[in-house]
PDB file of C-alpha atoms in Angstrom:
ATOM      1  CA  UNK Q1076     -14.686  -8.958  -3.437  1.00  0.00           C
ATOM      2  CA  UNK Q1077     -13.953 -11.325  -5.990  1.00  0.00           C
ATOM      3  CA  UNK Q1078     -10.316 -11.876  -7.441  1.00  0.00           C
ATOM      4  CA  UNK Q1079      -8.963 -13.937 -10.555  1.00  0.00           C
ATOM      5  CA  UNK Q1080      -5.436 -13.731 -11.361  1.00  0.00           C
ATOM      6  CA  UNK Q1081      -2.577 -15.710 -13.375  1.00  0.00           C
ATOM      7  CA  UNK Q1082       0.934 -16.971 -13.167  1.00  0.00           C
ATOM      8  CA  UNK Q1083       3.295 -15.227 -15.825  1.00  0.00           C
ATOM      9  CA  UNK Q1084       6.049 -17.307 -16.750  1.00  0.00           C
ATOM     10  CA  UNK Q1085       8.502 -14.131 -18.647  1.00  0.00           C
ATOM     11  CA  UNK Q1086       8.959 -10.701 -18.787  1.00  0.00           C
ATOM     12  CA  UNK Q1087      10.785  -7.912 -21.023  1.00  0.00           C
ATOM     13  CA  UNK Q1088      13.981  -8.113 -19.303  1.00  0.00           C
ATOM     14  CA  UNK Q1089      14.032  -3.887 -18.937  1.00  0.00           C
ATOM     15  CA  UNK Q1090      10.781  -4.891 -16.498  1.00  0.00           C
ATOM     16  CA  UNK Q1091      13.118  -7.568 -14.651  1.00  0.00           C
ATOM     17  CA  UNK Q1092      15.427  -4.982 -13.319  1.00  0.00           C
ATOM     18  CA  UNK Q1093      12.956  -3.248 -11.507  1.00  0.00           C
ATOM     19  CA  UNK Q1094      11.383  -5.832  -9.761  1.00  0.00           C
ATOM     20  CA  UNK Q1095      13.543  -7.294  -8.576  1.00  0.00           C
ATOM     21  CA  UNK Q1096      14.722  -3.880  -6.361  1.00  0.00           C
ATOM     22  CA  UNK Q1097      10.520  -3.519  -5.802  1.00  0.00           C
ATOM     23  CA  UNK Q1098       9.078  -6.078  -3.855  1.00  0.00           C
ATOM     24  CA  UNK Q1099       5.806  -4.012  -4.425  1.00  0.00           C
ATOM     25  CA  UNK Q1100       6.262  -5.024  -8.108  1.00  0.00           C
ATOM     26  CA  UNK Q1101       5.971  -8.603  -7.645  1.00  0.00           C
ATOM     27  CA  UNK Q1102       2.334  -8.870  -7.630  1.00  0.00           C
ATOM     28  CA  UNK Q1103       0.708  -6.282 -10.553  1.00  0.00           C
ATOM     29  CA  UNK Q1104      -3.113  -5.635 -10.344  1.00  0.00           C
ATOM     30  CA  UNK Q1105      -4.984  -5.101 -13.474  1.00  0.00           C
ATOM     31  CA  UNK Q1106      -7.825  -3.121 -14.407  1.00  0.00           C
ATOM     32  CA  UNK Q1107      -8.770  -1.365 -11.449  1.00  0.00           C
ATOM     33  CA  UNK Q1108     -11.265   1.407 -11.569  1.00  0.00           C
ATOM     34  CA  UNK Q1109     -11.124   4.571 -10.446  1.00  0.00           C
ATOM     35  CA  UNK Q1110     -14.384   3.856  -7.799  1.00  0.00           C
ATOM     36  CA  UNK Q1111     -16.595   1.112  -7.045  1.00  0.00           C
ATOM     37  CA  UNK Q1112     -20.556   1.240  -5.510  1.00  0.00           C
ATOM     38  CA  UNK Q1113     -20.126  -0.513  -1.921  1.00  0.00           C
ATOM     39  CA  UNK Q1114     -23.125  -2.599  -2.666  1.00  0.00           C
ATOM     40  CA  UNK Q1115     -21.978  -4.256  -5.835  1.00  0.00           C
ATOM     41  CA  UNK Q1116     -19.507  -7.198  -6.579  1.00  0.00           C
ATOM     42  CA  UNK Q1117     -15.902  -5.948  -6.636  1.00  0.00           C
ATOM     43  CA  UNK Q1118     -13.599  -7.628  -8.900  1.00  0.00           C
ATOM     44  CA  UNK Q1119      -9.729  -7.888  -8.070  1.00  0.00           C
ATOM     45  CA  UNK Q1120      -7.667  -9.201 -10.774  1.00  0.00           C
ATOM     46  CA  UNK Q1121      -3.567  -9.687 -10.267  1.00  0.00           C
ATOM     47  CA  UNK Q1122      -0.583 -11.453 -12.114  1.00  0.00           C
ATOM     48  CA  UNK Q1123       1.744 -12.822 -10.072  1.00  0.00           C
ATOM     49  CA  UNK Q1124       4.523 -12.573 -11.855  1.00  0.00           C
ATOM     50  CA  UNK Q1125       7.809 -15.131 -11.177  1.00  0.00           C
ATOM     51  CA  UNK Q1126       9.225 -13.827  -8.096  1.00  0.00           C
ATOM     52  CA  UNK Q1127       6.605 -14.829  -5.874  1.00  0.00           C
ATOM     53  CA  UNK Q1128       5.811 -18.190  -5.353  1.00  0.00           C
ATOM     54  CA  UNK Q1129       1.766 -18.300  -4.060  1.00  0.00           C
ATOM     55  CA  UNK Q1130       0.996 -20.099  -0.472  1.00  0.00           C
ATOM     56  CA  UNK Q1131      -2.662 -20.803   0.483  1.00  0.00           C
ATOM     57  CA  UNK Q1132      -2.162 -18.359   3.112  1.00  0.00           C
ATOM     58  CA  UNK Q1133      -1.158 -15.407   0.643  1.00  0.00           C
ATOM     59  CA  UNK Q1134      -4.305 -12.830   0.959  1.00  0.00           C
ATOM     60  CA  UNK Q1135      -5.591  -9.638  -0.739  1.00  0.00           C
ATOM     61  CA  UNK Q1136      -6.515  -6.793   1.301  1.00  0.00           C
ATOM     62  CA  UNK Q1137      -8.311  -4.011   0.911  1.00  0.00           C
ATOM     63  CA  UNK Q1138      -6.137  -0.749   2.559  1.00  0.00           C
ATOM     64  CA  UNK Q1139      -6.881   2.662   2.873  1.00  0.00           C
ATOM     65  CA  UNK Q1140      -4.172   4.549   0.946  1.00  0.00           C
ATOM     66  CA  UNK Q1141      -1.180   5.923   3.763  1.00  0.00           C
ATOM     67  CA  UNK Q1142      -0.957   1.847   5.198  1.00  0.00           C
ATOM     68  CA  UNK Q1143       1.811   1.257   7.171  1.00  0.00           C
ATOM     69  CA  UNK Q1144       1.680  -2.336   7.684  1.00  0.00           C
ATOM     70  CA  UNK Q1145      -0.188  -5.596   6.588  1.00  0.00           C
ATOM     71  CA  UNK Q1146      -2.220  -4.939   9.663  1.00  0.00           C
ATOM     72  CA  UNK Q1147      -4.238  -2.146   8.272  1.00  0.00           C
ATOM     73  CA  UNK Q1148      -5.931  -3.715   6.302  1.00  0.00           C
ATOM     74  CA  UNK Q1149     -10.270  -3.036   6.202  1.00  0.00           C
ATOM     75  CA  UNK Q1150     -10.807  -6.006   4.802  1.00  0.00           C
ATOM     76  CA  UNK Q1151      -9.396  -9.520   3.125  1.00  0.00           C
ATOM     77  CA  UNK Q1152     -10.079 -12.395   1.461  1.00  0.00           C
ATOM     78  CA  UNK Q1153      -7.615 -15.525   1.104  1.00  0.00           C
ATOM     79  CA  UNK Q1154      -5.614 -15.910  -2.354  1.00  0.00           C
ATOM     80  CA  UNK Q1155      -6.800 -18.690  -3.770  1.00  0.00           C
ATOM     81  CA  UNK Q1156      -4.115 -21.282  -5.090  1.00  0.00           C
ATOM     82  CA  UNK Q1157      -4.547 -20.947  -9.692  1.00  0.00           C
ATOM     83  CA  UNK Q1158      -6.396 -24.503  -9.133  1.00  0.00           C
ATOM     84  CA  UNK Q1159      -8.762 -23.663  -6.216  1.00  0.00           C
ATOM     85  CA  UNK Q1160     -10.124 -20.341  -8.033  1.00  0.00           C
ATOM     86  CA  UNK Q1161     -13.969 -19.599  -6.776  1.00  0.00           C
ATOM     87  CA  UNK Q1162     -15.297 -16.450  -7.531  1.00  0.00           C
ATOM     88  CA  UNK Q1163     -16.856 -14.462  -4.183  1.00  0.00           C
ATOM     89  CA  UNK Q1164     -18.107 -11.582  -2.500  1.00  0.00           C
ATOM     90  CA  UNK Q1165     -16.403  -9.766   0.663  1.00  0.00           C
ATOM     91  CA  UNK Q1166     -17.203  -6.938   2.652  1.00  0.00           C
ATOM     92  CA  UNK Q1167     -16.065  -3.597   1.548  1.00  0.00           C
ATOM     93  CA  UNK Q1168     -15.915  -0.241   2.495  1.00  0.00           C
ATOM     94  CA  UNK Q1169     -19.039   2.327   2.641  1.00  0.00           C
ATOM     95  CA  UNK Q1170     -18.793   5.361   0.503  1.00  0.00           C
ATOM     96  CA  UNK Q1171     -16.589   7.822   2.929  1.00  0.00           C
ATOM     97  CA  UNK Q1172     -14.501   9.857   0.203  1.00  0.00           C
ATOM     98  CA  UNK Q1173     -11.702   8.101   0.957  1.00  0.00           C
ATOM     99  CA  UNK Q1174      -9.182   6.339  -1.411  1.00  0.00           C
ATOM    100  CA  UNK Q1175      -8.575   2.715  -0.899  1.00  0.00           C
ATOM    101  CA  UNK Q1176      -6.385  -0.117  -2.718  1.00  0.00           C
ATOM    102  CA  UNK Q1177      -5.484  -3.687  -2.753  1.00  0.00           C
ATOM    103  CA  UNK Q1178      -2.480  -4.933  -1.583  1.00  0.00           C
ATOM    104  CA  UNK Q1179      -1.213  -8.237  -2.103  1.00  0.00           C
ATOM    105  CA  UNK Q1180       0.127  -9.986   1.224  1.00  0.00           C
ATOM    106  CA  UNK Q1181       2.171 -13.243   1.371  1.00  0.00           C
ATOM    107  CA  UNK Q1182       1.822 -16.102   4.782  1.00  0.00           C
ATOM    108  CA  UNK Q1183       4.966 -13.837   5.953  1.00  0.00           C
ATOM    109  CA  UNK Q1184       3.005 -10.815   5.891  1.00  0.00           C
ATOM    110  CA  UNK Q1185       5.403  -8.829   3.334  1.00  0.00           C
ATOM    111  CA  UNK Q1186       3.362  -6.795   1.182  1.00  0.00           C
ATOM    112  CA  UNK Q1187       4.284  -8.011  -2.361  1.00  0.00           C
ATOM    113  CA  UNK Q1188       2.175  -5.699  -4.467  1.00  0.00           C
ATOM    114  CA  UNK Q1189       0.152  -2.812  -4.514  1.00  0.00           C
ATOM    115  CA  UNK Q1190      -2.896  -1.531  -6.747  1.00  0.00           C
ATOM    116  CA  UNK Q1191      -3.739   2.051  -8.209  1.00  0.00           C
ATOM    117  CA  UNK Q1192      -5.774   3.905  -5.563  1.00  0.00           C
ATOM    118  CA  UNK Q1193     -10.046   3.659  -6.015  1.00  0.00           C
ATOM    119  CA  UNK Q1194     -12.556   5.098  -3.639  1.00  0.00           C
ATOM    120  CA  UNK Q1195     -15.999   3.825  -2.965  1.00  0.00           C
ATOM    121  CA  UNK Q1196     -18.883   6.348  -4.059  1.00  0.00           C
ATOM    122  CA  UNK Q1197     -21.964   6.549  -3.082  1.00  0.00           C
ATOM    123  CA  UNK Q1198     -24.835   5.350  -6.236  1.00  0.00           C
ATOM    124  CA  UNK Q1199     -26.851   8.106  -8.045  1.00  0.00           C
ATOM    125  CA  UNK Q1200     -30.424   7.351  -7.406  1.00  0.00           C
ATOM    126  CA  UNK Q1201     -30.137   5.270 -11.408  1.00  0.00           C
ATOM    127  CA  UNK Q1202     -27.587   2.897 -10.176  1.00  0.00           C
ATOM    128  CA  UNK Q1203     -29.709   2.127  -6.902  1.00  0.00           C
ATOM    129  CA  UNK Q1204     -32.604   1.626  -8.908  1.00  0.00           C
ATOM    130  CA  UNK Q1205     -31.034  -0.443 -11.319  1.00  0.00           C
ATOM    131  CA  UNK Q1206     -28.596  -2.666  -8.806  1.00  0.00           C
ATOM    132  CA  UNK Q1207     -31.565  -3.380  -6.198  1.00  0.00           C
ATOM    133  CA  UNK Q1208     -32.406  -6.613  -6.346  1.00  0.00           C
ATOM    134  CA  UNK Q1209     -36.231  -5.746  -5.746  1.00  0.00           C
ATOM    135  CA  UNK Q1210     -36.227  -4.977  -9.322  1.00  0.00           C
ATOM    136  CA  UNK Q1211     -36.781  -8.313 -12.482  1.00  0.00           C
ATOM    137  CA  UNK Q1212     -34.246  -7.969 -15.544  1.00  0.00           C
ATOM    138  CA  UNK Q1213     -36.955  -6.760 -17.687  1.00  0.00           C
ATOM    139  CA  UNK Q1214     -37.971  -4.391 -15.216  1.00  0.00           C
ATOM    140  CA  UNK Q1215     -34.473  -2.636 -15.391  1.00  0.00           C
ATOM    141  CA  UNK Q1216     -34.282  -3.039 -18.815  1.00  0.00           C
ATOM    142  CA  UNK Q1217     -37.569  -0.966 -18.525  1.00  0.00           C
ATOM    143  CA  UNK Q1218     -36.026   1.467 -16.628  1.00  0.00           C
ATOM    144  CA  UNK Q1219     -32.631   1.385 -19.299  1.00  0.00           C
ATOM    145  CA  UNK Q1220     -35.429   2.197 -22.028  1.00  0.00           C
ATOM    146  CA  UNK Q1221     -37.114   4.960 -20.156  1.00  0.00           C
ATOM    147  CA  UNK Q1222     -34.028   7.000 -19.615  1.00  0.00           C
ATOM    148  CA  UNK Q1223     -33.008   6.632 -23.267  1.00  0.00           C
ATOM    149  CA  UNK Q1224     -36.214   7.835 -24.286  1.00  0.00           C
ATOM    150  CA  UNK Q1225     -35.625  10.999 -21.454  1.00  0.00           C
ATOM    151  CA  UNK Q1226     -32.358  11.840 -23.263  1.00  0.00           C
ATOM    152  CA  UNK Q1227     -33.573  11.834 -26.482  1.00  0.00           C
ATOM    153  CA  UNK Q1228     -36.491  13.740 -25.411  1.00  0.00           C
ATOM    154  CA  UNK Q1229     -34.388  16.300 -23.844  1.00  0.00           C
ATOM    155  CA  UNK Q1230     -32.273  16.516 -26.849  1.00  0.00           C
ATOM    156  CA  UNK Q1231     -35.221  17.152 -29.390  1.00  0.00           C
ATOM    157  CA  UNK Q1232     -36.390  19.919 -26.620  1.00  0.00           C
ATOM    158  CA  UNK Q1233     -33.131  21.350 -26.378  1.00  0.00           C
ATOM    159  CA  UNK Q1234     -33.074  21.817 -30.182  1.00  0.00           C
ATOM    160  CA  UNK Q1235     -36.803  22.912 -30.344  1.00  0.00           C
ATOM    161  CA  UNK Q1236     -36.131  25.920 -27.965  1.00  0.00           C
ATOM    162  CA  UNK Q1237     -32.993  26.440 -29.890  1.00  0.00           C
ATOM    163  CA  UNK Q1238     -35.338  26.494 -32.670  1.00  0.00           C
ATOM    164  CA  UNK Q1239     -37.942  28.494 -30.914  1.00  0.00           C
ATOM    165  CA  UNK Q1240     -35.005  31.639 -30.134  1.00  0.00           C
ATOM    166  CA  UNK Q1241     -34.152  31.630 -33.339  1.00  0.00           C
ATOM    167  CA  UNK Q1242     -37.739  32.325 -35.050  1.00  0.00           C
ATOM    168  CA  UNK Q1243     -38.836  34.712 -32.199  1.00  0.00           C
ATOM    169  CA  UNK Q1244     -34.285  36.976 -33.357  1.00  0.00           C
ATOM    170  CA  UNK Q1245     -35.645  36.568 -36.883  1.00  0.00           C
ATOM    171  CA  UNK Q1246     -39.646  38.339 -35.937  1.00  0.00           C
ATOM    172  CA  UNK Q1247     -38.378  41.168 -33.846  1.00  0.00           C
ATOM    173  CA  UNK Q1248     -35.343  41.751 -36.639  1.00  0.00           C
ATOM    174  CA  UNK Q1249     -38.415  41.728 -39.352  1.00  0.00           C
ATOM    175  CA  UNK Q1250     -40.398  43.582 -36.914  1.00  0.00           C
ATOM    176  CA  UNK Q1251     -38.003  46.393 -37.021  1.00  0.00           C
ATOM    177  CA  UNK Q1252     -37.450  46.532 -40.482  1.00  0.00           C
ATOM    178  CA  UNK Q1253     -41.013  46.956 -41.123  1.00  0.00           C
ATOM    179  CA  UNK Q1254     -40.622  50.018 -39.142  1.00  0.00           C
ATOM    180  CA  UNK Q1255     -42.513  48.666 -35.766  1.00  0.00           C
ATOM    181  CA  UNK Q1256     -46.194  48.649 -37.648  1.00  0.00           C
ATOM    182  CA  UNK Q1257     -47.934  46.254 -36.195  1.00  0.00           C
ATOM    183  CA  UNK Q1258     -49.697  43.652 -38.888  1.00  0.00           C
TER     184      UNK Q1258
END
């Protein structure tokens, strides 16, 4: 899991009232998909907006939606201080149809913010082929070309049979007119 974030110094004041009666509110994660692959880099992006003041011990967990407390938590990885920012990788969940989100959690263990839910989904058999590692960049840009050339070629097929029903309508309709003879 990797996580970026940034400090916001103001906000619309018809945001301020709200926060301040949400403590959920104080953190706001940004840009969060709908589902991740478990085996690729996750990316967890956050403002922290000014009623929170960030501590080295702050952390961002990964929760499976219906959490309690900070202690169910799958998974974490520190919040880093805006200087100390290193992007990084984290264990995550496997693919088990179930929704997840990150939660922001200060040294006091008060949840301060919350994401929009994601699951983890399994990778079509594309994705695997093009995210293992056994495979060179121009070998998946291979692989990128290949299945642009299979939907075009099922496109030009799809209109060719298309095509093909439409000249055998127009025989039998001029096969009928003619009276059934054959030619």
């Amino acid at each position: 899991m990797m996580s970026s974030f940034q400090v916001v110094g103001s906000l619309p004041s018809s945001v301020i009232g709200v926060m301040e009666t949400s403590n959920f509110a104080h953190v706001i994660f940004q840009n969060v998909g709908k589902s991740f692959l478990p085996q690729e880099a996750l990316e967890c992006c956050y403002t922290l907006t000014s009623y929170i003041t960030p501590n080295p011990k702050d952390w961002v967990g990964i929760f499976k939606v219906g959490w309690n407390t900070a202690r169910d938590y799958y998974t974490f990885l520190w919040s880093p201080m805006p200087q100390d920012y290193q992007p990084g990788r984290y264990y995550v969940p496997k693919s088990d149809g179930e929704f997840y989100q990150f939660c922001y959690v200060t040294h006091t263990g008060d949840i301060r913010g919350a994401s929009t839910p994601f699951l983890f989904r399994p990778a079509t058999p594309t994705e695997d082929c093009l995210t293992s590692p056994l495979l060179s960049s121009g070998e998946k840009q291979r692989v990128e070309e290949a299945q642009q050339e299979r939907r075009e070629l099922l496109k030009t097929m799809h209109h060719l049979q298309e095509e093909k029903q439409q000249l055998q309508e127009e025989h039998r309709r001029l096969h009928r007119e003619r009276g059934g003879s054959a030619c």
